[in-house]
PDB file of C-alpha atoms in Angstrom:
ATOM      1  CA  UNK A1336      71.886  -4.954 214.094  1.00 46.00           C
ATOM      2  CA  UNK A1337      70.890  -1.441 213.714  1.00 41.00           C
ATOM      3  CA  UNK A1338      70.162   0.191 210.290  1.00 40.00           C
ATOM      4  CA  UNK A1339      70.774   3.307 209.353  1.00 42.00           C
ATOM      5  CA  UNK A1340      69.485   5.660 206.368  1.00 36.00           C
ATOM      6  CA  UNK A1341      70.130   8.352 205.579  1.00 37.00           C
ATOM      7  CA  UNK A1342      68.521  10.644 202.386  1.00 40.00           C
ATOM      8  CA  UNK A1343      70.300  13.176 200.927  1.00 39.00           C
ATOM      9  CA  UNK A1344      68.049  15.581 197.905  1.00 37.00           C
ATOM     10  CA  UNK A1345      69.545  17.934 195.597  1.00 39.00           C
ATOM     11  CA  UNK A1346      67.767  19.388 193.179  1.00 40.00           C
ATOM     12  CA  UNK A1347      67.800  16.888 190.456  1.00 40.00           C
ATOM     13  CA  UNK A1348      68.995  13.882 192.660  1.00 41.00           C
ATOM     14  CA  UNK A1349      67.785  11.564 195.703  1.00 41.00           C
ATOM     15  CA  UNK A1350      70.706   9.635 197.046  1.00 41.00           C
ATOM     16  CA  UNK A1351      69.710   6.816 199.757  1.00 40.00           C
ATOM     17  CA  UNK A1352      72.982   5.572 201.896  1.00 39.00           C
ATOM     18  CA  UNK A1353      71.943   2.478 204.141  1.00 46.00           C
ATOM     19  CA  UNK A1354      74.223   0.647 206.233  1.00 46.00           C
ATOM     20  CA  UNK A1355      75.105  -1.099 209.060  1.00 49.00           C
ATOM     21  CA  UNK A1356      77.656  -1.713 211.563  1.00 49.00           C
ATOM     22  CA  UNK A1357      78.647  -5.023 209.580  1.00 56.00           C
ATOM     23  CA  UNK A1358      78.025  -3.754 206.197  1.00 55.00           C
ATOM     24  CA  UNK A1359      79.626  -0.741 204.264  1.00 54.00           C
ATOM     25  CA  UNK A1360      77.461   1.637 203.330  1.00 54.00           C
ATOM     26  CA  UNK A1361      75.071   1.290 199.728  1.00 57.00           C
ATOM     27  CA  UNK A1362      74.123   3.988 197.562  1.00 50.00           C
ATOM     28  CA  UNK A1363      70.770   3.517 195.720  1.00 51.00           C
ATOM     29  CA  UNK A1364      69.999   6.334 193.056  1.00 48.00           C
ATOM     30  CA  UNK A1365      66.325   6.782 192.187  1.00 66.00           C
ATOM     31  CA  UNK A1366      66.118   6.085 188.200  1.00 74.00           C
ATOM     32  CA  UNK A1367      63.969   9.187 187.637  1.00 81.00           C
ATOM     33  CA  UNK A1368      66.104  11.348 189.773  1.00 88.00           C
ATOM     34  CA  UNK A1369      69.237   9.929 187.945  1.00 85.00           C
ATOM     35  CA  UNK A1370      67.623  10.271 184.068  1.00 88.00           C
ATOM     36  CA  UNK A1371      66.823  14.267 185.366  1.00 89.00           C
ATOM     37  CA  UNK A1372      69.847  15.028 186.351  1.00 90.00           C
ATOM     38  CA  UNK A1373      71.387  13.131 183.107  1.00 94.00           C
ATOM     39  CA  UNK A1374      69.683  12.736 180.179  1.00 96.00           C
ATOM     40  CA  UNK A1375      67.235  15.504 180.274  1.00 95.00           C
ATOM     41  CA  UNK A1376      69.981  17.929 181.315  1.00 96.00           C
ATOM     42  CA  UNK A1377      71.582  16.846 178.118  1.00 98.00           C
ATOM     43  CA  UNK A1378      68.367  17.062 176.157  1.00 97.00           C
ATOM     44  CA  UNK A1379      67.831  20.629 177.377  1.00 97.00           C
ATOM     45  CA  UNK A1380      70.793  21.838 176.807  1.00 97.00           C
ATOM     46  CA  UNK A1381      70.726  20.725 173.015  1.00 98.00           C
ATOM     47  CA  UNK A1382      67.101  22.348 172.842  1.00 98.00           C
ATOM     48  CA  UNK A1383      68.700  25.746 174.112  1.00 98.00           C
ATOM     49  CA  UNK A1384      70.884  25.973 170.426  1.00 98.00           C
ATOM     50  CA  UNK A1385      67.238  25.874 168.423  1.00 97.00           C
ATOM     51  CA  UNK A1386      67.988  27.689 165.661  1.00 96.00           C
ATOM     52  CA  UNK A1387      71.598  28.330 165.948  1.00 97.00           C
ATOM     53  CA  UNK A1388      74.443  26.760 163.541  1.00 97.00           C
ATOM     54  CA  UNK A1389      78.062  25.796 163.906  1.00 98.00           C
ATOM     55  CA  UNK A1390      81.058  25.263 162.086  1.00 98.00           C
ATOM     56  CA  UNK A1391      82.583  22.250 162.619  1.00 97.00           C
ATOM     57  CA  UNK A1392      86.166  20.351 161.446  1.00 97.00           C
ATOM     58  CA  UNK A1393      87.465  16.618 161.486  1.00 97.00           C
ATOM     59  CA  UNK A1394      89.183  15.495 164.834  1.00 96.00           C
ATOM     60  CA  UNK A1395      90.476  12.159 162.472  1.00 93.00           C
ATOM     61  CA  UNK A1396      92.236  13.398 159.420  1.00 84.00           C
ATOM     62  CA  UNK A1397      91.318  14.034 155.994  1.00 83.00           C
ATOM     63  CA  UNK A1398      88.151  12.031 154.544  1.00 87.00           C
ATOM     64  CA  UNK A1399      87.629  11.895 150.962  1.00 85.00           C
ATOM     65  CA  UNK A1400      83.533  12.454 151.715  1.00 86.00           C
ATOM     66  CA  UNK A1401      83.698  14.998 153.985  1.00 90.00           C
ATOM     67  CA  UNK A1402      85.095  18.056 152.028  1.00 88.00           C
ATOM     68  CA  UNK A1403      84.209  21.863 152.013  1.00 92.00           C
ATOM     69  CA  UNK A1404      82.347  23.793 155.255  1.00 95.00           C
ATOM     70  CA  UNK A1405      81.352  21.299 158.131  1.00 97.00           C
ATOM     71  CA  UNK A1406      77.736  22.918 159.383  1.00 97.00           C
ATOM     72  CA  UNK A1407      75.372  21.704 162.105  1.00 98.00           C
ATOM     73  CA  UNK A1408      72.086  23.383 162.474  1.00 98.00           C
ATOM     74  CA  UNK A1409      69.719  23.120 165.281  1.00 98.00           C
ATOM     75  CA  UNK A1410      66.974  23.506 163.058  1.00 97.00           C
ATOM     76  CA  UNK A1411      63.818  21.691 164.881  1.00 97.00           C
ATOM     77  CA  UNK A1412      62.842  21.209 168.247  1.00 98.00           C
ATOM     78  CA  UNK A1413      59.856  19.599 169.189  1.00 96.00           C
ATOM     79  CA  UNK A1414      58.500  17.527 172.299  1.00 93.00           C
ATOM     80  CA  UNK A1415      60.567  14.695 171.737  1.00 96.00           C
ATOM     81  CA  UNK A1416      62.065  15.138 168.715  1.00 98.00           C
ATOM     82  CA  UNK A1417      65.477  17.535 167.798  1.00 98.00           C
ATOM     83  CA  UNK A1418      66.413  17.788 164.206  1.00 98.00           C
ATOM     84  CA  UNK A1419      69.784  18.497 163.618  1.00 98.00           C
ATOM     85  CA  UNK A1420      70.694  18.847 159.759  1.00 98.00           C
ATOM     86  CA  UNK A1421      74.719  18.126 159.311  1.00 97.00           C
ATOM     87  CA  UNK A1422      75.824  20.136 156.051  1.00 96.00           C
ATOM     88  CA  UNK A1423      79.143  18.892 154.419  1.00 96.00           C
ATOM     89  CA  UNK A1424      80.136  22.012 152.243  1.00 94.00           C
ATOM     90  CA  UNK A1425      77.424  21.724 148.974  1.00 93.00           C
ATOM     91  CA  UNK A1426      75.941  18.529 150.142  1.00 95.00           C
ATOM     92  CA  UNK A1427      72.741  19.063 152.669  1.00 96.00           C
ATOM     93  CA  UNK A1428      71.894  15.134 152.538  1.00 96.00           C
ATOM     94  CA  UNK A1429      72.213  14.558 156.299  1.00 97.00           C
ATOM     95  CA  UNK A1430      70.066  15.177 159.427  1.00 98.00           C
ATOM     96  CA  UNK A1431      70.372  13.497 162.658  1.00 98.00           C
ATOM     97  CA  UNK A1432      67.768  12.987 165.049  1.00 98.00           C
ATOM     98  CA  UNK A1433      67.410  12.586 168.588  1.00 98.00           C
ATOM     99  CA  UNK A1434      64.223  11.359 170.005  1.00 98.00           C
ATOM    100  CA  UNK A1435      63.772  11.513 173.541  1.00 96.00           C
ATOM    101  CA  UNK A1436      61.275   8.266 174.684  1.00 95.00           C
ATOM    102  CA  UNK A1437      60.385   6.888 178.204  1.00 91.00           C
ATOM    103  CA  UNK A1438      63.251   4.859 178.355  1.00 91.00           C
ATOM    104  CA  UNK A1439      66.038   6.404 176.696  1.00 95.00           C
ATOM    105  CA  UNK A1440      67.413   9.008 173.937  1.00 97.00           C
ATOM    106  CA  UNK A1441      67.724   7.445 170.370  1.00 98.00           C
ATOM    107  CA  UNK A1442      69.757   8.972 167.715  1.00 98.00           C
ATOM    108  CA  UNK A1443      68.642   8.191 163.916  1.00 98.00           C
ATOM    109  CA  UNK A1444      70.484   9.012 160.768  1.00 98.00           C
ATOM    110  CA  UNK A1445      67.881  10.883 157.797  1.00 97.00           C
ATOM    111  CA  UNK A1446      69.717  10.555 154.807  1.00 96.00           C
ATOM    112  CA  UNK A1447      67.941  12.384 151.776  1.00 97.00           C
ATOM    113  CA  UNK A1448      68.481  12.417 148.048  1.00 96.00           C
ATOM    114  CA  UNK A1449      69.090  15.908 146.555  1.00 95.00           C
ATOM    115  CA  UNK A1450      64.674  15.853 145.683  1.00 95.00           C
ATOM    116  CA  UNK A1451      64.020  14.902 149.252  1.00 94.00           C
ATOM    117  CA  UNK A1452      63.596  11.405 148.478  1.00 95.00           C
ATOM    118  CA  UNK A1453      64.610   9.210 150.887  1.00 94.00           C
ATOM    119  CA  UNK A1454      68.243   7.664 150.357  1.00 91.00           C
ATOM    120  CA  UNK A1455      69.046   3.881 150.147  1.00 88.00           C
ATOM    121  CA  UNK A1456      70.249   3.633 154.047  1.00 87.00           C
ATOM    122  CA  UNK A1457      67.844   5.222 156.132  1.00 93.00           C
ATOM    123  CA  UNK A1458      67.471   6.140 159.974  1.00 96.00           C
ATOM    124  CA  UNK A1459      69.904   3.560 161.017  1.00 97.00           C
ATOM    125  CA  UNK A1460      71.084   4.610 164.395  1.00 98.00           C
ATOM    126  CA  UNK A1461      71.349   3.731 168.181  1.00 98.00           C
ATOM    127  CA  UNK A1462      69.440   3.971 171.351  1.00 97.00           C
ATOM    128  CA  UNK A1463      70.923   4.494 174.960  1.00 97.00           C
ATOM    129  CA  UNK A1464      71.142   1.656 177.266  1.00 95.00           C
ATOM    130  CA  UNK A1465      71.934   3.708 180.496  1.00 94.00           C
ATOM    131  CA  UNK A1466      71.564   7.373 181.741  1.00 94.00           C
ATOM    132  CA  UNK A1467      74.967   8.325 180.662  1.00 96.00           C
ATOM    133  CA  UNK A1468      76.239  12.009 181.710  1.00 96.00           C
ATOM    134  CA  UNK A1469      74.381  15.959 181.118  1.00 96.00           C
ATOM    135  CA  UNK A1470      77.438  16.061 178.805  1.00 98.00           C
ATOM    136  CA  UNK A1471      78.107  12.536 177.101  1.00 98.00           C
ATOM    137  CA  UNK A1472      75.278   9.959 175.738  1.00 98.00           C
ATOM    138  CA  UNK A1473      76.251   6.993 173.831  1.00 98.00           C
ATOM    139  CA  UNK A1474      74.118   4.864 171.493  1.00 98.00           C
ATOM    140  CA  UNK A1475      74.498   1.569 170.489  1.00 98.00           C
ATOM    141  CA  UNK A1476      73.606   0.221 167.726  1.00 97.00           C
ATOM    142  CA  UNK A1477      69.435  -0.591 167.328  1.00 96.00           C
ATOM    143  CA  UNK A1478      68.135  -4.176 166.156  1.00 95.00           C
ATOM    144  CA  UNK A1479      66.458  -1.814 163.311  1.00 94.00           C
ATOM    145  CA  UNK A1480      70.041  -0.923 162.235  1.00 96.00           C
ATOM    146  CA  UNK A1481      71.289  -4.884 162.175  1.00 95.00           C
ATOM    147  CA  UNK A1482      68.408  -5.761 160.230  1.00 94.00           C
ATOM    148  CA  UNK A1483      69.258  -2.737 157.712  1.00 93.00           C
ATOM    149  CA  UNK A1484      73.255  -2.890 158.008  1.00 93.00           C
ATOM    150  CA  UNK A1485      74.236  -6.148 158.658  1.00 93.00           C
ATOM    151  CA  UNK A1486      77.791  -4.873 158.300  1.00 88.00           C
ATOM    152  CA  UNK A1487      77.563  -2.569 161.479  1.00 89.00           C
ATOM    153  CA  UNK A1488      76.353  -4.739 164.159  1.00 93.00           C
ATOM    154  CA  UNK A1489      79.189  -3.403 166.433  1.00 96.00           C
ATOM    155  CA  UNK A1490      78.685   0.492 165.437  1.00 97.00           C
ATOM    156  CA  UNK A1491      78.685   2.910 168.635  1.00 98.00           C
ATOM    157  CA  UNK A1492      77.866   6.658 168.793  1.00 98.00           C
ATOM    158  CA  UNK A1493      78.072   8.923 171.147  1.00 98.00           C
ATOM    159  CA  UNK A1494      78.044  12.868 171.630  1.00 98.00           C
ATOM    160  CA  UNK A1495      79.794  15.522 173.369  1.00 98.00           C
ATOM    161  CA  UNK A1496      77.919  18.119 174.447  1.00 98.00           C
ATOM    162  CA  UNK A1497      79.871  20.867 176.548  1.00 98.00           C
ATOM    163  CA  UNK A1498      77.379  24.128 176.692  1.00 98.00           C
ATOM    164  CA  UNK A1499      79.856  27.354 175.562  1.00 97.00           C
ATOM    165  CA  UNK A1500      82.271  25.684 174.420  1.00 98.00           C
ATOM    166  CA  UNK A1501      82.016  22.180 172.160  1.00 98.00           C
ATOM    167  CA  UNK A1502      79.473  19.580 170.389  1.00 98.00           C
ATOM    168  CA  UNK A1503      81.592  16.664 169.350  1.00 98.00           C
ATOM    169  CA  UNK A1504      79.759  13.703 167.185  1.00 98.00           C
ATOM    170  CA  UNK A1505      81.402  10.194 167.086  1.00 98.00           C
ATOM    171  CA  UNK A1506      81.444   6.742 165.469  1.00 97.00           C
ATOM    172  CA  UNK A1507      83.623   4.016 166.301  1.00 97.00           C
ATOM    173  CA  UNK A1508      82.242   0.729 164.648  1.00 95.00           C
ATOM    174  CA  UNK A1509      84.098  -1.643 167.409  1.00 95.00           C
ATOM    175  CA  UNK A1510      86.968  -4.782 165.913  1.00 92.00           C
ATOM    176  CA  UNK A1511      87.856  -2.548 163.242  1.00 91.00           C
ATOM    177  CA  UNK A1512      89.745   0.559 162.145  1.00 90.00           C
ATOM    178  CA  UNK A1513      86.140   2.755 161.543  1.00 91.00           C
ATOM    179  CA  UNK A1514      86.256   6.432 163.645  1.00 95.00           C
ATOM    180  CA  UNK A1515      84.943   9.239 163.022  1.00 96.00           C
ATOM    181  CA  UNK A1516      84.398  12.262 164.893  1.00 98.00           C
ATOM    182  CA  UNK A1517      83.590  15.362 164.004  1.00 98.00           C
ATOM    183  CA  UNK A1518      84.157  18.784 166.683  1.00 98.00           C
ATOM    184  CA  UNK A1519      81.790  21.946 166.756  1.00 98.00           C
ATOM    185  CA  UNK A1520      82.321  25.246 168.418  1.00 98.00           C
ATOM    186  CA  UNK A1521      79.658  26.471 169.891  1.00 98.00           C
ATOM    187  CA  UNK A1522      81.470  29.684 171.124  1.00 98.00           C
ATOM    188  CA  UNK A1523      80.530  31.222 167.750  1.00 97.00           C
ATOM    189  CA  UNK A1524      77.780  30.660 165.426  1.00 97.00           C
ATOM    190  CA  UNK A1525      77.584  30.951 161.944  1.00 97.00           C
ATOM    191  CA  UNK A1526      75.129  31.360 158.515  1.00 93.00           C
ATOM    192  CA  UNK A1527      73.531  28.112 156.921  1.00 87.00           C
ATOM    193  CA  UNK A1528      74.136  27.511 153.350  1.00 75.00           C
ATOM    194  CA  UNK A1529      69.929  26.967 152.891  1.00 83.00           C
ATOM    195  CA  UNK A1530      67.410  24.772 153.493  1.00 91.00           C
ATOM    196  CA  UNK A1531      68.389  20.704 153.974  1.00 94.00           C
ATOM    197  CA  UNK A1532      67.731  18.429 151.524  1.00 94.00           C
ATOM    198  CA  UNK A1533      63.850  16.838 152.353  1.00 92.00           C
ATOM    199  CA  UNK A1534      63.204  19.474 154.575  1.00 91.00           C
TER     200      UNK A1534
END
């Protein structure tokens, strides 16, 4: 039987369709065309807030330890590393960090005492195990974090990231009641309240 194949390019995306007349067509993405058009779309478009902070409010209810201003502040961006510090109103404790590596985005959690020490649970986090979407990546939790938190073997980020309009950071720690998610508008920036603890 005859084959056919045909290739279609777009800008950030090689689709291959091969078939035959007993077959129905297959679509094979190229993995470097797919992580463009995914994960470094999603990396850029963080990069593009360097230097810009948002205000940010609790999309599940009231929580105890997260009281007063809700900041985020895309304060470093490097190569391969973005640094962004999350302020909860007087307490400048928390930065997360995305690292972009060959194979994936990780997100790690800096938590810092109020002398820049490091605090008890430190960089815990998750690492992506597919390309996700330019707007969503999710990261599972990392064999690092097990070994740290044995209690959050089942933890799962993942961020929103709508350019113009939203950043949305989330936690569900799966077989039990633990979410959190926290919403940004990026339609409007706004001051810091000073320089993050350890920075």
């Amino acid at each position: 039987m005859k084959k056919l194949f045909i290739g279609v390019i777009t800008p950030h995306l090689l689709v291959t369709f091969g078939c035959n007349s007993n077959t129905t067509p297959q679509v094979v993405i190229e993995e470097d065309s797919m992580r463009e058009s995914m994960q470094l779309q999603f990396w850029n478009n963080l990069a593009e807030l360097e230097g810009k902070a948002f205000k940010g409010a609790l999309m599940t209810g009231e929580d105890p330890d997260f009281t007063g201003d809700l900041i985020m502040h895309v304060r470093s961006v490097e190569e391969s590393i973005i640094k962004v510090p999350f302020i909860v109103g007087a307490d400048s404790s928390r930065t997360w960090i995305f690292t972009l590596e060959n194979d994936g985005l990780k997100l790690n959690h800096d938590h810092r005492n109020p002398d820049g020490t490091e605090g008890d649970h430190n960089m815990y986090g998750g690492k992506t195990t597919n390309y996700g979407t330019a707007q969503r990546q999710v990261f599972p939790v990392d064999k690092a974090t097990v070994a740290l938190l044995p209690n959050r073997t089942t933890n799962v980020w993942w961020v929103d990231l709508v350019p113009g309009s939203h950043f949305t950071y989330n936690l569900r720690r799966v077989g039990s009641d633990r979410f959190f998610s926290v919403r940004f508008d990026l339609t409007e920036e706004v001051e810091t309240s000073g320089t993050p603890w350890g920075w």
